[in-house]
Amino acid sequence: MVLIRRKQVELVKPPIQVEGQDPDVFYLAATGEIFSDYESYTSRLSFYNQRLFQCELTGKIGLTFFEASLSENQELARLIRDFPEVLKGPILTSANFAVVGRLDQLVDQIYERFHNRFFPGDEVSIEIDGEKHQAEVKEVYPPRSVWRVHQEAVVESKLKELAAQRRSMSASPKKARRSPVKASASRSMEVQNGNDSDSDLSDLTELPPASQEQADLAGIAEAAALSLSATDVAHKLGCDLATPMEKAVRLDPPEDYLYRLQLKPNVHSSIFDSDEDDDEDEDDEERISRRKNTSFSASSYEARASALSRDRLKFSKTILKKLLREALRRDPRIGAPWTVRENWARVHGIDLVPSEAIARKNQELREAKLQKRKKVCREKFGCRMGGRNNSALTFRFWLDQIVEEVVPEPPKKRKKASAKVSAAALKRKAAEEARLAKEKEEEEKRLKAERKKLLRYPCEDLELDPIHGRELSAHVPGEVPRSKVRPAPKRELPGGVSGRVWEDFLAVYGYLQAAGKALQLSPFTLDDFEAALKHPTHEPQCTLLVEIHAAVLNTLIRDNTLAKDLAPAALSVVAPQAAASGSGQRVASIKREELGEECSTNSRSGSVPNGRASREGSSAAVGAGAAAKSEPHANGAVAEPFSNTRNGLSGGRKASSNLTNGAGKANGQAAADVSVASAVAGDGDFLDMTPEEQVLSNALHAGRGWEKRILKQDEGRKGWEVALVGCLAQRATEVSVPRLWGILSHLTGTDHPDGRSEGPRGTFLGETYPDEVSRYPVMPFEDKIAALQFVCELSMMTKYARAFFEECENALTELRKERPDISRARKQNEEERRELAAREAAREENAEANGEASAEPKPETEAEAEAGPASPMSEAERPDTATTEADDQIDELDEDSDDSGSDFDGASATSSSDLPSKRPRLASRQETLRKQALEREAAEQAKEAERARAAQAKKDKNAEARQLAAERRRLDDELAKVIKREEAWERDFRKHQFGPRLKPLGYDRFYQRYWWMDGLGNAPLINQAGNVVYSTGRIFVQGPSADEWSFALIDYPEAEVRARAEEELGEDGLLGEGEWGYYDDAESAEQLFAWLRVRGQREDKFKKEFTKWRHYIVSGMRRRVENLSSASRPDAAEGRRSVRTKTEASRQTHMLWRNKEAVR
């Protein structure tokens, strides 16, 4: 069944047939629906052609109703084809007459019974020596216990059957018969002896005694039991859903079965045999393993059920559910069993009539369910059933009795108390009503307050109270100050076009950007596209405009199929509009067929000498949309196809033989001036043709052969205007292109009321210009959009566009697989950052504990790090400063002593007795000085060691700091790479996601849509230099549709919603249906971003999406403003030279665009 929003599509019920009336109805053959009017028919057809449906079997979404129905039929056919044929009969037999509430429960029960039971012909997989092999089950050997159970059951049933026959024979007064054993033996002997007498005397004999009879009966029963085969026994008990699962496993254990398999030839065996001589350099081990694998191929093998398995693509719960849903049915009543459909039962030989035992058991189950429901109802209503006849009541009748007892009787009519009511009673009544109204209002306020307390965010946007001062004063980092009123969008659309035309304009631009790869079209900005459509002349021609039309038309020409049935125009052609008023209804489709039929008749009226037809009775020739097949004339000549023998007309003038698009050179000889004016006008007079017929005939003539000629780039895309005319004439209708006659009238130069500039009495500009090339630039902007939109819709149905859409879906699948890798990389980076932060915190705690400054020391420079701290000198290298000072002092003392000694010797020889007393005093002084020097040396050594320890600690600390800094830089670099990869992933995902379909950026609280159309298809968001580029450089605002606005007013009064919209959007801030606005400056976009409230569901999603692309949106707007301002300033450097070499128009950006994606 086809689903929409996970629910089955409900078909429209047929209209009520009024007796005595036989009105005309509209029949939709695809669904069997009947409609009483054309509007409901077309509305339903348009609904079916929207891509809202889902195939239930495959799960595909985004399909039309007909595509989903076709997908289900194809999937069902594939399922029936691929599902194991040997399992269909046993599974359906097991499910037949099963009483199970839901289909899922039935699927679970059948899967548990069959997933480890295999049947002859079943394809399985078996693992032998670590290699998987495919095999086919040839024979099934049940265990002895299963044989015994079935034989006992057969013997018991046979004995009961023979005993019943014995009782019936003994009770009958007829002649006695011999025992079946002796009778059969005697009968066989008679046949062998040739005595095949039919006399009754041969059967008359005495009955054997009771013991002999029982022995004979037992022998017959045993013979019947021994006649059982493995097919009659295998899995009969285990697959019976009437038997409980535990009992079935005990009586019929699946693990005890033995299967004989036929291994299928391995795929590598044939390759091995063919390439054995060529692969002489192959390793011996590999060759031995391959020989070992091939040795199992095409041989028998025996295995248990535990070693076997089925392919999940052929047998799983999902596939089983699809099969049972298609093959089973169930009546809508309590306790109804599942039954197999007649076509399936006929194919697999399944009995549709249940046996007495099954019917009796199902009836008991149904009565048990009814009794359970009766008990529930009795407990719910609290009433009892009494009486003798209640047991005979059905459940429905009993329920009706309960309802009658519960529903109170209507009050009896009271007599009129009085005709007059006192004034006091009226006052009391009014006061009571006022009190009740006040209580009701207070209750509503209380419930509303309770709902607000229980409100969970994000909630419905309109349930939120208007923004208050506290919320306005809250500052969010990275956002501008919030305002209560949304910034007003600009309402003046470029060129003064209406909202409907602007919507079509954006739709065309979005398709050209998204499908640029399939169309072989380079990206371009919206401003350039608008300027190209407004280009007023064909000299010089606008390359952008030419390439757009050529790219779209070439897809139709290359497609070759010209799938008319898939075109949007064809959907409206089937609508019967003959009864509609007006002469122009369905002219483009009906006349095209008439022209093709009648012209083919005229072309067969005689031969065409030299490719020219007689112009007798006609002033000119006209063409038709479909080519008439060449048929032999009476004289043997063959007329050319009508598509190549068309001639155009304009008024009463003769058509030129040269084609504007250059196709006349190739088809000039074949394109003859066949006279078909009589086929159009009916009596051969051109003046009798309607204006629509004249426009159509000239358009068909001008565009003949367009579908056979590729518009090549090296030829300047010459003839694209003619191809556009031919496409519109052959494929368009008034439903698909409402302005069809005006467009064709202008392009062909044929006067028509719709083709005049100011209404039916206005000026016709088409006849002012000589050909289509010069007429197209002066065609109105709205008509250019309508024609281009129709051609784009046709190109969406081509194989190139469909292949591109499938490519986008495949790319999205790959991107979704890549997303978890990015998330894991980000989580790993965050985990490493947390570990680094913990290490830094521990380092700071250690520094504080050691009394050091908690501030992180700056890491040394690279030169200092390489040199390291100054290490203390060794004891051998460092001079002993203390010893040197002591030696100097001792030398001074020696000098002093020498001087004093010389003086003493020169003074007197008798003073030599004082010398021994001075020498001890001198030695003690030197010892003191030497001790002081040693102490100073020890102190210096201690200080030096302390400085060395401090330097080493500082070095270690700096090394740790440098290590942490390097780790932080590495994590920063990895995070930058992850962010860059994630941004690239988002851009690729957006590019492929919005290729097949375009979605808005989000909705605000009043259901207004916001569109941002940058980054679609092959249009990049950043260039090769990493700078942001733009396509539109704007955010477009669209008013809510009628359905969305009605949905918004379900729970809220319209006046209240409009008052709130005026308060929060400003005066005239709420756009109506079909109205558009836009933001084109970064400041307004930032204010819009700050205005959104994350507590609302729609605006929360909108703000999240806005946040994701905020940088690109704001940067693109600024880039666009810069480009527009630079383009408006005169170029002083090239101003003088450009006057000589270029015109002002050729320097504009839309004139400088080049198609780099085109294939020459």
XYZ file of C-alpha atoms in Angstrom, residues 6 226 420 426 458 497 519 591 729-730 783 788 819 925 1145:
15
model
C 3.408 6.813 7.450
C 5.040 -48.194 7.715
C -45.461 34.854 34.154
C -35.172 37.058 36.379
C 10.771 24.229 22.752
C 6.990 42.116 -10.839
C 22.685 20.795 -17.625
C -5.831 21.108 -32.984
C 4.183 24.694 -29.836
C 4.508 20.926 -29.557
C 6.544 35.738 -20.506
C 11.738 29.132 -19.355
C 29.591 11.910 9.481
C 97.112 33.526 63.093
C 26.576 46.959 -21.777
